[in-house]
mmCIF file of C-alpha atoms in Angstrom:
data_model
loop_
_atom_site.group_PDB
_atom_site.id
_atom_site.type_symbol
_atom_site.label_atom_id
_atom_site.label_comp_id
_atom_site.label_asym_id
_atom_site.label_seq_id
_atom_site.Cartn_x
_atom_site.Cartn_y
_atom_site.Cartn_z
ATOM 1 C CA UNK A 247 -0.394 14.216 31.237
ATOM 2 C CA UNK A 248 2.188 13.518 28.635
ATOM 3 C CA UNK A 249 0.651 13.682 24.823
ATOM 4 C CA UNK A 250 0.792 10.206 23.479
ATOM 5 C CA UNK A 251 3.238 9.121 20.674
ATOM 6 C CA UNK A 252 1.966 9.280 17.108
ATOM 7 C CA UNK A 253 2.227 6.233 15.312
ATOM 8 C CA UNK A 254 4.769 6.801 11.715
ATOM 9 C CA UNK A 255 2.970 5.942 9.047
ATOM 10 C CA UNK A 256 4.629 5.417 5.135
ATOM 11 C CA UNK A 257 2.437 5.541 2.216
ATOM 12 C CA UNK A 258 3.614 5.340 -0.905
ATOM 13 C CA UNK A 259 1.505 6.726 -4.060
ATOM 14 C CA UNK A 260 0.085 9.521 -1.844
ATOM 15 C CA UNK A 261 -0.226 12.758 -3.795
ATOM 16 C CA UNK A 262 -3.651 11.278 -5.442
ATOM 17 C CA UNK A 263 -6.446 8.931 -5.336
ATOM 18 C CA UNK A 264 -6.025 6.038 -2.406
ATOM 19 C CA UNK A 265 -3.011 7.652 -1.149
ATOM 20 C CA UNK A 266 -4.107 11.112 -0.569
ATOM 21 C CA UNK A 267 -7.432 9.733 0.587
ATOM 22 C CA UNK A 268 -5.771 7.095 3.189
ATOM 23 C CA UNK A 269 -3.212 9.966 4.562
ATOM 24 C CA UNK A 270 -6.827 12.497 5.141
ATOM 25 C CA UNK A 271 -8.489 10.092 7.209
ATOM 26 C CA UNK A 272 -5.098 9.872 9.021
ATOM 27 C CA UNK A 273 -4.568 13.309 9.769
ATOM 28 C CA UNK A 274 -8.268 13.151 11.151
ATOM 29 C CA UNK A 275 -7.425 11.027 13.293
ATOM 30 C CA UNK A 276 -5.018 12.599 15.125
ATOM 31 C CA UNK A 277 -2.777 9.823 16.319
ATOM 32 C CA UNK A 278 -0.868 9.255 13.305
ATOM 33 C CA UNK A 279 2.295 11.190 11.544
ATOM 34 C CA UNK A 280 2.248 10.637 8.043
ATOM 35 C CA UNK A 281 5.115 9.859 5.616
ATOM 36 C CA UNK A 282 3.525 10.871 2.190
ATOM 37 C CA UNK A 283 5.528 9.698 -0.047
ATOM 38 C CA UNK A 284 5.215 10.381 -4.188
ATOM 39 C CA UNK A 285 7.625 10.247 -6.759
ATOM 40 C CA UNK A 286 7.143 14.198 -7.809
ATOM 41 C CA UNK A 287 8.292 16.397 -6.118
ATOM 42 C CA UNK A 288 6.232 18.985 -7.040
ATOM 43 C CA UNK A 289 2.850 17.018 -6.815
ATOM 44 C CA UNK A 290 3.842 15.043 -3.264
ATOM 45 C CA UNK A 291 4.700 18.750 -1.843
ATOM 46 C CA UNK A 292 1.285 20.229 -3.539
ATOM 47 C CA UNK A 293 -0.332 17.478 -1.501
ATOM 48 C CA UNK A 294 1.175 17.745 1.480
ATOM 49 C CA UNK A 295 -0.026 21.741 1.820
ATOM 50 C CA UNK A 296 -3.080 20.820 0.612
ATOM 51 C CA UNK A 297 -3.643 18.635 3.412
ATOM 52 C CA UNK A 298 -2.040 20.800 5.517
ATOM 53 C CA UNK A 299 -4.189 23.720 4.739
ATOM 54 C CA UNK A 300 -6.921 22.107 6.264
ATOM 55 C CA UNK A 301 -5.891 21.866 9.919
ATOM 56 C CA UNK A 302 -6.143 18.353 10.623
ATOM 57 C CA UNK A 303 -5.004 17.074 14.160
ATOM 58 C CA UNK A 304 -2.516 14.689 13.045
ATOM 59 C CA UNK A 305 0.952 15.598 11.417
ATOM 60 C CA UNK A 306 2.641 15.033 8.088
ATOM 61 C CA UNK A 307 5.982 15.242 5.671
ATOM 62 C CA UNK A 308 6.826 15.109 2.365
ATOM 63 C CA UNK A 309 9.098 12.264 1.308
ATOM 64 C CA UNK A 310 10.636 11.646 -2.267
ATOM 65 C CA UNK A 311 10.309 8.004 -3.066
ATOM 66 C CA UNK A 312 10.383 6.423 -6.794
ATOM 67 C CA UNK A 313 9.735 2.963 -6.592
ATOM 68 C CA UNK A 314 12.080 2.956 -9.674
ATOM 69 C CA UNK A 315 14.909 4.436 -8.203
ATOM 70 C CA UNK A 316 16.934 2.507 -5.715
ATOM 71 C CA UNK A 317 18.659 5.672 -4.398
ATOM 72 C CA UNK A 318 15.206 7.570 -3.416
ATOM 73 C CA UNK A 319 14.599 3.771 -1.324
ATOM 74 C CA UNK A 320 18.112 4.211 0.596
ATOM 75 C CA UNK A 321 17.604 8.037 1.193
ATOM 76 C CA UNK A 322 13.998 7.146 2.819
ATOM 77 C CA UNK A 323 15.179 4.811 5.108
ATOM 78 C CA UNK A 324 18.089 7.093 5.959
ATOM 79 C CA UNK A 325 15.950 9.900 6.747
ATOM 80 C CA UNK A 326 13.147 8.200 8.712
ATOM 81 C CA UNK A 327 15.817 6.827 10.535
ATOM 82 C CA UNK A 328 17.559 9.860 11.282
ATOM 83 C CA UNK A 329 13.993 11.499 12.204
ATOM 84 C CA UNK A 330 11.644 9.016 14.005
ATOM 85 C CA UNK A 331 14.512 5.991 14.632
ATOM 86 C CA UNK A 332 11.160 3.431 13.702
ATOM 87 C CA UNK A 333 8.613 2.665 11.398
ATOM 88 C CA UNK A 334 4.777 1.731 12.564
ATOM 89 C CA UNK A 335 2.851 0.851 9.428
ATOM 90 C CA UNK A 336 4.016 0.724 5.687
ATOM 91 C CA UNK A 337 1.200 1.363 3.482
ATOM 92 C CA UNK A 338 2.486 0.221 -0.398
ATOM 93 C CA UNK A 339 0.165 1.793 -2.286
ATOM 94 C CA UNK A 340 1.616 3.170 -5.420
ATOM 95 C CA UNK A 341 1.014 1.533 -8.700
ATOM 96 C CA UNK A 342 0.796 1.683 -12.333
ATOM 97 C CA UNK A 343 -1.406 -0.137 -14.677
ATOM 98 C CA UNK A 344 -2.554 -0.132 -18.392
ATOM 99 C CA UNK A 345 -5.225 -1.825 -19.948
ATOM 100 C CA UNK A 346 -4.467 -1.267 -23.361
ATOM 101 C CA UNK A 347 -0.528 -1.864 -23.783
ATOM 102 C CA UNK A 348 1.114 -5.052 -24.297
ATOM 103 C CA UNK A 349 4.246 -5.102 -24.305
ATOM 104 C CA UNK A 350 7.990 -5.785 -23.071
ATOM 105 C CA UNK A 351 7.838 -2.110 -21.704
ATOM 106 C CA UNK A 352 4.209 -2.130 -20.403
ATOM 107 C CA UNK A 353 5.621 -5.813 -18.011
ATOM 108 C CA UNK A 354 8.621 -4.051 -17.217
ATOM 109 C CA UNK A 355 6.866 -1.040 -15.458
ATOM 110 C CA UNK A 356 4.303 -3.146 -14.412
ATOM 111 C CA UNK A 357 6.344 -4.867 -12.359
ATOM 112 C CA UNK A 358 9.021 -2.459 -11.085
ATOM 113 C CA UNK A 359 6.271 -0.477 -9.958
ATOM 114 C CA UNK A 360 3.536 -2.572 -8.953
ATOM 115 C CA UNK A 361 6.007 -5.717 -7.039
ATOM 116 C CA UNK A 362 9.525 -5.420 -7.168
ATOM 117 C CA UNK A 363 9.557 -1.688 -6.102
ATOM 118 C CA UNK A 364 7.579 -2.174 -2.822
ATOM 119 C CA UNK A 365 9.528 -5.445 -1.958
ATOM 120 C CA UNK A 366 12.416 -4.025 -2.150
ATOM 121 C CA UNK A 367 11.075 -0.701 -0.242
ATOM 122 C CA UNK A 368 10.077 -3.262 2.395
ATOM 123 C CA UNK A 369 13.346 -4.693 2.899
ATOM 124 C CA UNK A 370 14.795 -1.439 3.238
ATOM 125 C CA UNK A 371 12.642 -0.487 5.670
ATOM 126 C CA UNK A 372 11.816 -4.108 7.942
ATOM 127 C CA UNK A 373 14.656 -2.883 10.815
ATOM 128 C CA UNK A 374 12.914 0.408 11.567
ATOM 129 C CA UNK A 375 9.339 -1.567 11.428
ATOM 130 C CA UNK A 376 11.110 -4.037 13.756
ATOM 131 C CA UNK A 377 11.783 -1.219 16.109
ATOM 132 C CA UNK A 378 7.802 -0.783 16.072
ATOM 133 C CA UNK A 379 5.478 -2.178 19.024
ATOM 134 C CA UNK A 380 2.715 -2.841 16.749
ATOM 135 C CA UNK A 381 4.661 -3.019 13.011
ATOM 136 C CA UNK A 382 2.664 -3.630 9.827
ATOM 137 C CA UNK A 383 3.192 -3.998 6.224
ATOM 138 C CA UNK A 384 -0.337 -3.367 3.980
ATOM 139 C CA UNK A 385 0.420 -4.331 -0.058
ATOM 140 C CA UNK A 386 -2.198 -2.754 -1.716
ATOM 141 C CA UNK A 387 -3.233 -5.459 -4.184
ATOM 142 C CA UNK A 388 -5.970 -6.388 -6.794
ATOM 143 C CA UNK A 389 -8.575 -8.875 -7.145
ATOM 144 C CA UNK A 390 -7.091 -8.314 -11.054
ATOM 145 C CA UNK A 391 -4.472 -10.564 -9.360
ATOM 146 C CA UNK A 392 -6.409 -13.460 -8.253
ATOM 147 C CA UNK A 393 -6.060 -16.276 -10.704
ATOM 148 C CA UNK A 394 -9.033 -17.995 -9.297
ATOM 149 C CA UNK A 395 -11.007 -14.888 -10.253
ATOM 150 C CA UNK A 396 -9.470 -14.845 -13.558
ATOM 151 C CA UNK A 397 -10.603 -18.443 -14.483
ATOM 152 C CA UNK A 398 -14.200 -17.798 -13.404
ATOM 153 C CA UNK A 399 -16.349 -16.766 -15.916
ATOM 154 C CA UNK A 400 -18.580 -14.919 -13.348
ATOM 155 C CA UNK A 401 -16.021 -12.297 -11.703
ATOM 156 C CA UNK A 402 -16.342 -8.989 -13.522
ATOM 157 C CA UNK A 403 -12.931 -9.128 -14.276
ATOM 158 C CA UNK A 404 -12.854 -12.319 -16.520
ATOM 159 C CA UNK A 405 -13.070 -9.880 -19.686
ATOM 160 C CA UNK A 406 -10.233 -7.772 -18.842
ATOM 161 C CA UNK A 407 -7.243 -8.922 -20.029
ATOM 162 C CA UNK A 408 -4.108 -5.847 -18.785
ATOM 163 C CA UNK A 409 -1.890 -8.860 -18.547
ATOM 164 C CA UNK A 410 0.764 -6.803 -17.409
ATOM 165 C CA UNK A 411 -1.179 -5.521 -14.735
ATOM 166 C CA UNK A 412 -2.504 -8.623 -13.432
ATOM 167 C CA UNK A 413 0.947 -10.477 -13.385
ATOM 168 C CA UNK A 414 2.545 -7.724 -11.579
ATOM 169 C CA UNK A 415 -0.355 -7.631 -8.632
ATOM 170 C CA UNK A 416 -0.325 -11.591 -8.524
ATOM 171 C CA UNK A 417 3.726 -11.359 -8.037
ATOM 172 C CA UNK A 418 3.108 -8.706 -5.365
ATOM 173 C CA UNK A 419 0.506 -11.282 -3.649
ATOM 174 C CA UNK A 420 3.273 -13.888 -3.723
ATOM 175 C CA UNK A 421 5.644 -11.532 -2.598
ATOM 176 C CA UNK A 422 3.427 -10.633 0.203
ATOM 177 C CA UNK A 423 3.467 -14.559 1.900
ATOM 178 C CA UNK A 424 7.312 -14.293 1.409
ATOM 179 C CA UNK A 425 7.161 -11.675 4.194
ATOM 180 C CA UNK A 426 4.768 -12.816 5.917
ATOM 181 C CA UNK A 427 6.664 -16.114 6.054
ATOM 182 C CA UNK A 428 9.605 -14.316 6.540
ATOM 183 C CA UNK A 429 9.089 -11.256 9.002
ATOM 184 C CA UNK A 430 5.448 -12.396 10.410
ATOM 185 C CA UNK A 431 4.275 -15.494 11.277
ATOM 186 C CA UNK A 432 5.420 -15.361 14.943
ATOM 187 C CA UNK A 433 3.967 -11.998 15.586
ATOM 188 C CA UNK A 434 4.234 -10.858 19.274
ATOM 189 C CA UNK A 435 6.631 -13.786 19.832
ATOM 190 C CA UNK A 436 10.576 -13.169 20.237
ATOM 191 C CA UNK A 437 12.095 -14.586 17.477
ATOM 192 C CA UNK A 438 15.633 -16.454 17.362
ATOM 193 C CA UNK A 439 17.109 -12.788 16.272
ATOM 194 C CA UNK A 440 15.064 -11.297 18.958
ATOM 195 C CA UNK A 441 13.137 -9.169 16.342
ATOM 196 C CA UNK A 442 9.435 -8.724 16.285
ATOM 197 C CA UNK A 443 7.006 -10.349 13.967
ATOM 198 C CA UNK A 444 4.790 -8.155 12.028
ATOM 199 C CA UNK A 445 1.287 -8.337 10.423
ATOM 200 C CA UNK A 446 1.210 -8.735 6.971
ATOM 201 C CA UNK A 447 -1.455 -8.429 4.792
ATOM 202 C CA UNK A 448 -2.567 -8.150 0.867
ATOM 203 C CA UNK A 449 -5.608 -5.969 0.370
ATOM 204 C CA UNK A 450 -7.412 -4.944 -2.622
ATOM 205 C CA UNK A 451 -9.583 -1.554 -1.907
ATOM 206 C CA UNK A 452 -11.497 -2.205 -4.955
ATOM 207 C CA UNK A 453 -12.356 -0.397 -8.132
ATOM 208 C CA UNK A 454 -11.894 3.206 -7.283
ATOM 209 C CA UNK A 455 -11.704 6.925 -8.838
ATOM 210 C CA UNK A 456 -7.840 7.499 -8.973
ATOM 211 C CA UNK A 457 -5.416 8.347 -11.596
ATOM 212 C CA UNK A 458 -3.820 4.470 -11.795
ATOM 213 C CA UNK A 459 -5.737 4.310 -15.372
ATOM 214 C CA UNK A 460 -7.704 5.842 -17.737
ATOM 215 C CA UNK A 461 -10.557 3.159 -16.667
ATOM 216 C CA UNK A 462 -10.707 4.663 -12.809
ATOM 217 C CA UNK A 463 -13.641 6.882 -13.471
ATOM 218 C CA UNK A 464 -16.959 7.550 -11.803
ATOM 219 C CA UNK A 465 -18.592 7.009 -15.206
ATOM 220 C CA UNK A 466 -17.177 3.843 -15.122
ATOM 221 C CA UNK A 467 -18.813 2.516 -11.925
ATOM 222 C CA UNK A 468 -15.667 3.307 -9.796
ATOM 223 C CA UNK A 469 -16.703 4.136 -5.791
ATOM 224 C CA UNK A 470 -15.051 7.262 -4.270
ATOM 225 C CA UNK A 471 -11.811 7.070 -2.796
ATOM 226 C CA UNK A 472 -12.910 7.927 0.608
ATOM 227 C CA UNK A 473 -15.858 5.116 1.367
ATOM 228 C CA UNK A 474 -12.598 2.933 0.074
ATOM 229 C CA UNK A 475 -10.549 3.914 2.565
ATOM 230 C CA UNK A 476 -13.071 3.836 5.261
ATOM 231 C CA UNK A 477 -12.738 -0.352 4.927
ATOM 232 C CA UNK A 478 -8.714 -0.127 4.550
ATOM 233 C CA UNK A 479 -8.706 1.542 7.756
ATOM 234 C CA UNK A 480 -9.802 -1.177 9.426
ATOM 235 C CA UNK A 481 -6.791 -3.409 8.330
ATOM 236 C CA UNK A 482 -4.282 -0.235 9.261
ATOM 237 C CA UNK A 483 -6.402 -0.051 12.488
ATOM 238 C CA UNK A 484 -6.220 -3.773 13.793
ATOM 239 C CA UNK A 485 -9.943 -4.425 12.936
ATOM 240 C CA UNK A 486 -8.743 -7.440 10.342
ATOM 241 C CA UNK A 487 -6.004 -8.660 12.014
ATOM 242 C CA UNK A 488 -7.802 -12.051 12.073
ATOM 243 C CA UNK A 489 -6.716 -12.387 8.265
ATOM 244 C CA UNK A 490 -3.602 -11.580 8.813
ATOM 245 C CA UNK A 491 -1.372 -13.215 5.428
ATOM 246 C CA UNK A 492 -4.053 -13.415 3.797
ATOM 247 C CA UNK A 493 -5.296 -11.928 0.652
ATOM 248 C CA UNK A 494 -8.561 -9.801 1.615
ATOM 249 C CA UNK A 495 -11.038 -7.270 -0.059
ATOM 250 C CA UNK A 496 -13.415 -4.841 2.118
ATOM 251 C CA UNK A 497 -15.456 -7.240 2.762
ATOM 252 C CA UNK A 498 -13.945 -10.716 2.862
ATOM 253 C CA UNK A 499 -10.801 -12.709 1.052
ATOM 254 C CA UNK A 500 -10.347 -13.450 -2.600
ATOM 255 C CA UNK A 501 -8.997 -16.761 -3.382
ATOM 256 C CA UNK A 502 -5.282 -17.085 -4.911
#
């Protein structure tokens, strides 16, 4: 019997926290080959033998992609192109935020990193995930970017200010219906180009140990990265396709 194909999975952000976590429970899996992708060399290729030190079925690479550097985009899509020829699921994952600074440097980062990075990471990549039988694009949001959250006095996040952070994640939301306008809404259906739809989604893991801020701490109240990722694999695995274009948490949708 022939071995079955692996689906190619990108995640961006991987050498820690989420990332690291989400490409783990991959490899476990054994039906996935995973694109790690970090912006250091040196800490995406730690990561990559330390999960391949622990025998996992699934497979794995290193890829160098900075969301900040337009040529580490092109050379991405180049080589998964040259390697696989497609792209299953896109997992945009890496982020930056601060809660303390304010400033014209602390919204420019914000934002390179956080929405115009992995929009721009998506367009490079949307003719290799057209390629895909099953293509999907996963922005890892925030409910920090829900404005209905931020207006009611309830959420735990109406204190918390990290504008920069917040505008960034609610651009990345918008940014997310653009391609789901664009590149998704007749998923499974031929479109006038003859390119396949794809299943979009926003999705904010919630507040987890990572190293996106100096607040991410267990002391803080932040839940382990893996029981996160055990509810974002049931978006990468088809389990909330329902909500597809929508803006979801692990347990139900946040309003814009």
């Amino acid at each position: 019997m022939a071995a079955i194909a692996k689906e190619i999975v990108l995640v961006t952000g991987a050498n820690s926290g989420i990332g690291f976590e989400l490409a783990h429970q991959l490899l476990a899996k054994g039906t996935y080959h995973v694109l790690l992708g970090a912006r250091s060399t040196q800490r995406g290729n730690a990561a990559l033998n330390d999960l391949q030190s622990r025998n996992l079925p699934g497979s794995i690479e290193f890829l160098h992609l900075d969301l900040q550097d337009d040529d580490t985009i092109a050379n991405a899509a180049t080589s998964i192109t040259a390697t696989h020829g497609k792209l299953d699921i896109l997992v945009n994952n890496a982020a930056v935020a601060s809660y303390t600074a304010v400033d014209r440097q602390a919204f420019r980062e914000a934002f390179d990193i956080n929405a115009t990075g992995p929009y721009l990471l998506t367009k490079a990549l949307i003719t290799l995930l057209q390629k895909s039988s099953n293509p999907r694009i996963i922005n890892i949001s925030s409910g920090a970017g829900s404005i209905g959250r931020r207006l009611t006095t309830s959420s735990p996040m109406y204190k918390i200010q990290a504008e920069p952070y917040r505008a960034s994640k609610v651009a990345m939301n918008m940014l997310m219906t653009c391609q789901h306008v664009e590149y998704g809404l007749n998923f499974g259906v031929e479109s006038e180009k003859g390119k396949k739809g794809m299943k979009v989604f926003a999705y904010d893991p919630g507040f987890t140990v990572s190293n996106l801020s100096e607040a991410n701490t267990k002391e803080n109240g932040a839940r382990s990265a893996k029981e996160t990722v055990w509810s974002l694999m049931d978006v990468v695995e088809g389990r909330r396709d329902g909500e597809v274009g929508r803006f979801i948490h692990n347990t139900g949708e946040y309003p814009w």
